[in-house]
CSV table of C-alpha atoms in Angstrom, one decimal:
chain,number,residue,atom,x,y,z
A,1,UNK,CA,5.7,99.1,208.3
A,2,UNK,CA,3.1,101.7,207.6
A,3,UNK,CA,4.4,105.2,207.2
A,4,UNK,CA,3.3,107.5,210.0
A,5,UNK,CA,1.4,110.5,208.8
A,6,UNK,CA,1.5,114.1,210.0
A,7,UNK,CA,-2.0,115.0,211.0
A,8,UNK,CA,-3.6,118.3,210.3
A,9,UNK,CA,-7.0,119.6,211.4
A,10,UNK,CA,-9.1,121.2,208.7
A,11,UNK,CA,-11.7,123.7,209.7
A,12,UNK,CA,-15.3,122.3,209.3
A,13,UNK,CA,-17.4,124.2,206.8
A,14,UNK,CA,-21.1,124.5,206.7
A,15,UNK,CA,-23.6,122.8,209.0
A,16,UNK,CA,-22.6,119.5,210.5
A,17,UNK,CA,-24.1,116.5,208.7
A,18,UNK,CA,-25.0,113.8,211.1
A,19,UNK,CA,-24.3,110.3,210.0
A,20,UNK,CA,-27.4,108.1,209.9
A,21,UNK,CA,-28.1,104.5,210.9
A,22,UNK,CA,-26.7,104.2,214.4
A,23,UNK,CA,-29.2,102.0,216.2
A,24,UNK,CA,-30.6,102.4,219.7
A,25,UNK,CA,-30.6,99.5,222.1
A,26,UNK,CA,-31.6,99.0,225.7
A,27,UNK,CA,-29.0,97.0,227.7
A,28,UNK,CA,-28.5,95.6,231.1
A,29,UNK,CA,-30.8,96.8,233.9
A,30,UNK,CA,-32.5,99.2,231.4
A,31,UNK,CA,-33.9,96.4,229.2
A,32,UNK,CA,-36.9,95.4,231.4
A,33,UNK,CA,-38.0,98.9,231.8
A,34,UNK,CA,-37.5,99.6,228.1
A,35,UNK,CA,-39.7,96.7,227.1
A,36,UNK,CA,-42.6,97.7,229.4
A,37,UNK,CA,-42.6,101.4,228.7
A,38,UNK,CA,-41.8,101.6,224.9
A,39,UNK,CA,-45.2,100.1,224.2
A,40,UNK,CA,-46.9,102.9,226.1
A,41,UNK,CA,-45.3,105.9,224.4
A,42,UNK,CA,-43.5,104.8,221.3
A,43,UNK,CA,-44.0,102.5,218.3
A,44,UNK,CA,-41.9,101.1,215.5
A,45,UNK,CA,-38.1,101.5,215.2
A,46,UNK,CA,-35.9,104.1,216.8
A,47,UNK,CA,-32.6,105.5,215.4
A,48,UNK,CA,-29.9,107.8,216.6
A,49,UNK,CA,-26.9,109.5,215.0
A,50,UNK,CA,-24.0,110.6,217.2
A,51,UNK,CA,-20.2,110.9,217.1
A,52,UNK,CA,-17.4,112.8,218.7
A,53,UNK,CA,-16.2,115.7,216.5
A,54,UNK,CA,-12.5,116.4,215.8
A,55,UNK,CA,-12.9,120.1,216.2
A,56,UNK,CA,-16.2,122.1,216.0
A,57,UNK,CA,-19.2,121.0,218.1
A,58,UNK,CA,-21.9,118.9,216.4
A,59,UNK,CA,-25.4,117.8,217.3
A,60,UNK,CA,-26.4,114.3,218.2
A,61,UNK,CA,-29.9,113.3,217.0
A,62,UNK,CA,-32.5,110.7,218.0
A,63,UNK,CA,-35.7,110.0,216.1
A,64,UNK,CA,-38.7,108.3,217.7
A,65,UNK,CA,-42.3,107.6,216.7
A,66,UNK,CA,-44.7,108.9,219.4
A,67,UNK,CA,-48.0,107.1,219.9
A,68,UNK,CA,-51.3,109.1,220.4
A,69,UNK,CA,-49.7,112.5,220.2
A,70,UNK,CA,-53.1,114.2,220.7
A,71,UNK,CA,-52.9,113.1,224.4
A,72,UNK,CA,-49.3,114.3,224.9
A,73,UNK,CA,-48.7,117.7,226.4
A,74,UNK,CA,-44.9,117.7,226.2
A,75,UNK,CA,-41.7,115.6,225.5
A,76,UNK,CA,-38.4,116.3,227.3
A,77,UNK,CA,-35.2,114.4,227.7
A,78,UNK,CA,-31.7,114.2,229.0
A,79,UNK,CA,-28.6,112.2,227.9
A,80,UNK,CA,-25.7,111.3,230.1
A,81,UNK,CA,-22.2,110.6,228.7
A,82,UNK,CA,-20.1,108.1,230.6
A,83,UNK,CA,-18.6,109.8,233.7
A,84,UNK,CA,-20.0,113.2,232.8
A,85,UNK,CA,-23.0,115.5,233.6
A,86,UNK,CA,-26.2,114.8,231.7
A,87,UNK,CA,-27.1,117.1,228.8
A,88,UNK,CA,-30.6,118.4,227.8
A,89,UNK,CA,-32.2,116.9,224.8
A,90,UNK,CA,-34.6,119.2,223.0
A,91,UNK,CA,-37.4,117.5,221.1
A,92,UNK,CA,-39.4,119.1,218.2
A,93,UNK,CA,-42.8,117.8,219.5
A,94,UNK,CA,-45.8,119.7,218.2
A,95,UNK,CA,-49.0,119.7,220.3
A,96,UNK,CA,-52.4,119.5,218.7
A,97,UNK,CA,-51.8,116.7,216.2
A,98,UNK,CA,-54.8,114.5,215.4
A,99,UNK,CA,-52.7,111.8,213.8
A,100,UNK,CA,-52.3,108.4,215.4
A,101,UNK,CA,-48.5,108.8,215.6
A,102,UNK,CA,-46.0,111.7,215.3
A,103,UNK,CA,-42.3,111.4,214.4
A,104,UNK,CA,-40.2,113.5,216.8
A,105,UNK,CA,-36.5,114.3,216.7
A,106,UNK,CA,-34.4,115.2,219.7
A,107,UNK,CA,-31.1,117.0,219.5
A,108,UNK,CA,-28.2,117.7,222.0
A,109,UNK,CA,-24.7,119.1,221.7
A,110,UNK,CA,-21.5,117.0,221.4
A,111,UNK,CA,-18.1,118.5,221.9
A,112,UNK,CA,-14.6,117.2,221.0
A,113,UNK,CA,-13.9,116.6,224.7
A,114,UNK,CA,-16.9,114.3,225.2
A,115,UNK,CA,-16.2,110.6,225.6
A,116,UNK,CA,-17.3,108.0,223.0
A,117,UNK,CA,-19.3,104.9,224.1
A,118,UNK,CA,-22.8,104.2,225.5
A,119,UNK,CA,-24.7,107.4,226.5
A,120,UNK,CA,-27.8,106.9,228.7
A,121,UNK,CA,-30.9,108.7,227.2
A,122,UNK,CA,-34.0,109.3,229.2
A,123,UNK,CA,-37.2,110.5,227.4
A,124,UNK,CA,-40.0,111.9,229.5
A,125,UNK,CA,-43.5,112.0,227.9
A,126,UNK,CA,-46.2,114.0,229.7
A,127,UNK,CA,-49.8,113.0,228.9
A,128,UNK,CA,-53.1,114.0,230.3
A,129,UNK,CA,-52.9,110.8,232.4
A,130,UNK,CA,-49.5,111.5,233.8
A,131,UNK,CA,-45.8,111.2,232.9
A,132,UNK,CA,-43.7,108.3,231.8
A,133,UNK,CA,-39.9,107.9,231.3
A,134,UNK,CA,-38.4,105.6,228.7
A,135,UNK,CA,-34.7,104.8,228.9
A,136,UNK,CA,-32.4,104.1,225.9
A,137,UNK,CA,-28.7,103.6,225.3
A,138,UNK,CA,-27.2,105.6,222.4
A,139,UNK,CA,-23.9,104.5,221.1
A,140,UNK,CA,-21.7,107.5,220.3
A,141,UNK,CA,-18.8,106.7,218.0
A,142,UNK,CA,-15.3,108.1,218.4
A,143,UNK,CA,-13.3,110.6,216.4
A,144,UNK,CA,-12.0,109.6,213.0
A,145,UNK,CA,-8.3,109.0,213.0
A,146,UNK,CA,-5.5,108.4,210.5
A,147,UNK,CA,-2.9,106.1,212.0
A,148,UNK,CA,-0.8,105.3,209.0
A,149,UNK,CA,-0.5,105.6,205.2
A,150,UNK,CA,2.0,104.6,202.5
A,151,UNK,CA,2.7,104.8,198.8
A,152,UNK,CA,3.9,101.8,196.9
A,153,UNK,CA,6.5,101.8,195.3
A,154,UNK,CA,8.5,104.4,197.2
A,155,UNK,CA,10.5,105.8,195.4
A,156,UNK,CA,8.4,105.7,192.2
A,157,UNK,CA,10.8,105.0,189.3
A,158,UNK,CA,9.4,106.4,186.1
A,159,UNK,CA,10.0,104.5,182.9
A,160,UNK,CA,10.3,106.0,179.4
A,161,UNK,CA,7.2,105.2,177.3
A,162,UNK,CA,5.4,103.4,180.1
A,163,UNK,CA,2.9,104.2,182.9
A,164,UNK,CA,3.9,103.1,186.4
A,165,UNK,CA,1.2,102.0,188.8
A,166,UNK,CA,1.2,103.8,192.1
A,167,UNK,CA,-0.8,102.4,195.0
A,168,UNK,CA,-2.0,104.0,198.2
A,169,UNK,CA,-3.0,102.3,201.5
A,170,UNK,CA,-4.3,104.1,204.6
A,171,UNK,CA,-5.3,103.0,208.0
A,172,UNK,CA,-8.3,105.1,209.2
A,173,UNK,CA,-10.9,104.7,211.9
A,174,UNK,CA,-14.4,106.0,212.3
A,175,UNK,CA,-14.6,107.9,209.0
A,176,UNK,CA,-17.6,108.0,206.7
A,177,UNK,CA,-15.4,108.6,203.6
A,178,UNK,CA,-11.7,108.7,202.9
A,179,UNK,CA,-10.2,110.5,199.9
A,180,UNK,CA,-6.6,111.0,198.7
A,181,UNK,CA,-4.4,113.0,196.4
A,182,UNK,CA,-0.8,112.7,195.3
A,183,UNK,CA,0.7,116.2,195.1
A,184,UNK,CA,4.1,117.3,193.7
A,185,UNK,CA,6.0,119.4,196.2
A,186,UNK,CA,7.2,121.6,193.3
A,187,UNK,CA,3.5,122.6,192.8
A,188,UNK,CA,1.2,122.5,189.8
A,189,UNK,CA,1.0,118.7,189.4
A,190,UNK,CA,-1.2,116.3,191.3
A,191,UNK,CA,-3.1,113.0,190.9
A,192,UNK,CA,-6.6,112.8,192.4
A,193,UNK,CA,-7.4,109.3,193.6
A,194,UNK,CA,-10.9,110.2,194.7
A,195,UNK,CA,-12.6,108.1,197.3
A,196,UNK,CA,-10.4,105.3,198.6
A,197,UNK,CA,-12.0,101.8,198.7
A,198,UNK,CA,-12.4,100.3,202.2
A,199,UNK,CA,-11.5,96.6,201.7
A,200,UNK,CA,-12.3,93.5,203.6
A,201,UNK,CA,-9.2,93.8,205.9
A,202,UNK,CA,-10.3,97.3,207.0
A,203,UNK,CA,-7.6,99.3,205.0
A,204,UNK,CA,-8.5,102.0,202.6
A,205,UNK,CA,-6.9,101.6,199.1
A,206,UNK,CA,-6.6,103.3,195.8
A,207,UNK,CA,-4.3,103.5,192.8
A,208,UNK,CA,-3.3,105.6,189.8
A,209,UNK,CA,-0.6,105.6,187.1
A,210,UNK,CA,2.3,108.0,186.8
A,211,UNK,CA,3.3,108.9,183.2
A,212,UNK,CA,7.0,109.2,182.3
A,213,UNK,CA,6.7,113.0,182.2
A,214,UNK,CA,5.6,113.2,185.9
A,215,UNK,CA,7.8,115.8,187.7
A,216,UNK,CA,10.7,114.1,189.6
A,217,UNK,CA,11.5,115.0,193.2
A,218,UNK,CA,9.6,115.2,196.4
A,219,UNK,CA,5.8,114.4,196.5
A,220,UNK,CA,3.2,114.2,199.3
A,221,UNK,CA,0.4,111.8,199.9
A,222,UNK,CA,-2.6,113.7,201.3
A,223,UNK,CA,-5.2,111.6,203.0
A,224,UNK,CA,-8.6,113.1,204.1
A,225,UNK,CA,-10.9,111.4,206.6
A,226,UNK,CA,-14.4,112.9,206.3
A,227,UNK,CA,-17.2,112.7,208.8
A,228,UNK,CA,-20.2,114.8,209.7
A,229,UNK,CA,-19.0,117.9,207.8
A,230,UNK,CA,-15.5,117.8,209.4
A,231,UNK,CA,-12.3,116.6,207.8
A,232,UNK,CA,-9.0,115.3,209.3
A,233,UNK,CA,-6.0,115.6,207.0
A,234,UNK,CA,-2.9,113.4,207.1
A,235,UNK,CA,0.3,113.8,205.0
A,236,UNK,CA,3.2,111.4,204.1
A,237,UNK,CA,6.2,112.1,201.9
A,238,UNK,CA,7.5,110.0,199.1
A,239,UNK,CA,9.8,110.4,196.1
A,240,UNK,CA,9.6,110.2,192.3
A,241,UNK,CA,12.7,109.4,190.2
A,242,UNK,CA,12.9,110.6,186.6
A,243,UNK,CA,12.9,108.1,183.7
A,244,UNK,CA,16.5,107.3,182.7
A,245,UNK,CA,15.6,107.7,179.0
A,246,UNK,CA,13.7,110.9,179.5
A,247,UNK,CA,10.0,111.5,178.8
A,248,UNK,CA,8.3,110.5,175.6
A,249,UNK,CA,6.8,113.1,173.3
A,250,UNK,CA,3.1,112.5,173.9
A,251,UNK,CA,0.2,114.7,174.7
A,252,UNK,CA,-1.5,114.4,178.1
A,253,UNK,CA,-5.0,113.1,178.5
A,254,UNK,CA,-7.3,113.6,181.5
A,255,UNK,CA,-10.8,112.3,182.4
A,256,UNK,CA,-13.3,113.4,185.0
A,257,UNK,CA,-16.0,111.1,186.5
A,258,UNK,CA,-19.3,111.6,188.3
A,259,UNK,CA,-22.1,109.3,189.5
A,260,UNK,CA,-25.0,109.6,192.0
A,261,UNK,CA,-24.0,109.0,195.6
A,262,UNK,CA,-27.0,106.7,196.3
A,263,UNK,CA,-29.1,104.6,194.0
A,264,UNK,CA,-32.1,102.4,194.7
A,265,UNK,CA,-31.4,98.8,193.8
A,266,UNK,CA,-32.6,97.9,190.4
A,267,UNK,CA,-32.7,101.4,189.2
A,268,UNK,CA,-30.7,102.7,186.2
A,269,UNK,CA,-28.1,105.4,186.7
A,270,UNK,CA,-25.3,107.0,184.7
A,271,UNK,CA,-21.6,107.2,185.1
A,272,UNK,CA,-20.5,110.3,183.2
A,273,UNK,CA,-17.8,112.9,182.8
A,274,UNK,CA,-15.5,114.6,180.2
A,275,UNK,CA,-12.3,113.6,178.4
A,276,UNK,CA,-9.5,116.0,177.6
A,277,UNK,CA,-6.5,115.8,175.3
A,278,UNK,CA,-4.2,118.6,176.5
A,279,UNK,CA,-6.5,121.4,177.5
A,280,UNK,CA,-9.1,120.7,174.8
A,281,UNK,CA,-12.0,118.1,174.6
A,282,UNK,CA,-10.9,114.7,173.3
A,283,UNK,CA,-13.5,114.4,170.6
A,284,UNK,CA,-14.8,110.9,169.8
A,285,UNK,CA,-12.5,109.1,172.2
A,286,UNK,CA,-13.7,105.8,173.5
A,287,UNK,CA,-13.1,105.3,177.2
A,288,UNK,CA,-13.2,102.2,179.4
A,289,UNK,CA,-15.4,102.0,182.4
A,290,UNK,CA,-14.3,99.7,185.3
A,291,UNK,CA,-16.2,98.6,188.5
A,292,UNK,CA,-15.0,97.1,191.8
A,293,UNK,CA,-17.6,95.7,194.2
A,294,UNK,CA,-17.3,97.0,197.8
A,295,UNK,CA,-15.0,94.8,199.9
A,296,UNK,CA,-13.2,93.3,196.9
A,297,UNK,CA,-9.8,94.2,195.5
A,298,UNK,CA,-10.1,93.8,191.7
A,299,UNK,CA,-11.6,96.2,189.1
A,300,UNK,CA,-13.4,94.6,186.2
A,301,UNK,CA,-14.1,96.2,182.8
A,302,UNK,CA,-17.9,96.7,182.6
A,303,UNK,CA,-18.3,98.8,179.5
A,304,UNK,CA,-17.2,101.4,177.0
A,305,UNK,CA,-18.4,104.9,176.3
A,306,UNK,CA,-17.6,107.2,173.4
A,307,UNK,CA,-17.0,110.9,173.9
A,308,UNK,CA,-19.1,113.4,172.0
A,309,UNK,CA,-17.7,116.3,170.0
A,310,UNK,CA,-17.4,118.3,173.2
A,311,UNK,CA,-15.6,115.5,175.0
A,312,UNK,CA,-18.5,114.4,177.2
A,313,UNK,CA,-19.2,110.7,177.8
A,314,UNK,CA,-21.9,108.7,179.7
A,315,UNK,CA,-22.6,105.1,180.3
A,316,UNK,CA,-25.8,103.6,181.9
A,317,UNK,CA,-25.8,100.8,184.5
A,318,UNK,CA,-28.4,99.0,186.6
A,319,UNK,CA,-27.8,99.3,190.3
A,320,UNK,CA,-27.0,95.9,191.7
A,321,UNK,CA,-24.4,96.3,194.5
A,322,UNK,CA,-22.3,98.9,196.3
A,323,UNK,CA,-19.0,99.6,194.7
A,324,UNK,CA,-16.5,101.9,193.0
A,325,UNK,CA,-16.3,103.1,189.4
A,326,UNK,CA,-13.4,104.6,187.5
A,327,UNK,CA,-12.8,105.4,183.9
A,328,UNK,CA,-9.6,104.9,181.8
A,329,UNK,CA,-8.5,106.7,178.7
A,330,UNK,CA,-6.4,104.2,176.7
A,331,UNK,CA,-3.2,105.6,175.4
A,332,UNK,CA,-2.1,105.8,171.7
A,333,UNK,CA,1.2,106.5,169.9
A,334,UNK,CA,0.5,110.2,170.3
A,335,UNK,CA,-1.5,110.5,173.5
A,336,UNK,CA,-0.8,109.3,177.1
A,337,UNK,CA,-3.3,107.1,178.9
A,338,UNK,CA,-5.0,108.5,182.1
A,339,UNK,CA,-7.2,107.2,184.9
A,340,UNK,CA,-10.1,109.0,186.6
A,341,UNK,CA,-10.5,109.2,190.4
A,342,UNK,CA,-12.6,106.4,192.1
A,343,UNK,CA,-16.3,107.2,192.5
A,344,UNK,CA,-18.4,105.3,195.1
A,345,UNK,CA,-22.0,104.4,194.4
A,346,UNK,CA,-24.1,103.3,197.4
A,347,UNK,CA,-26.9,100.9,196.4
A,348,UNK,CA,-29.9,100.9,198.7
């Protein structure tokens, strides 16, 4: 049974970032008209980006390639949500172009009360020879949602001298990215899991290791569903039990991780960060770099990196497939092991 989560709305910050790649299609009765008119006014592919926000209004966008813009005097449009009044679409067409084509983008407002589904878009192109209307169907995706989350094991029983694996699983829909943290209710202690991996069964998962000196008591799993500059937060409680033999006398370690969000296939990129022992740089420490391909469940060791005198490390890789990286600091007789958050790299 998945643990139900308490949902919190977090205020969106900054301008909304519209997700890319939602395709346009013409369906049903619109298909025949689409086929005959697209050739007159537009060329190449068309794309749209649109979703229902959880709180603040966002803008839907549609991008088209206009033919013979020198003969066009104006481009206007409307888009009709299912069962609601049509909205005006404003295009950034610029008259006077002498190029053979012009890329134009149309925008319209989307509110949290609008319905998801197929929205009917009509684009009107006015030329010196008259006007023509091209219909499209834009698929507007729904709000992201967090329907369940759990920590395994629960409770987490700490063991003297050992690290205990703690796994997180969340059920989330329509999010572009899901991140998670494990936070002590007493304050001051947390484990950052970074971006959770979306696996083949649709669930988002991640893991970390609790050392034997982790504070016992109440803890909270915080799950964040991100989309278009807005974030939905869910919380679920779990418990940590102290090690029966007490905590071992070892120094803490910590490691950060960073990598480019997107990399062109075949290009070389770096996974890098900094290693700490206590509050100071962990000089000369060799860390292990792991990779898990998107859609799979297992991390594989893919290399080692040695920290500099300032604790910085870096390891180069060739971009081959989408996936998640994380870095481990192996433990010693005097220092605890640690694990970085997961970092996703999108290979294009």
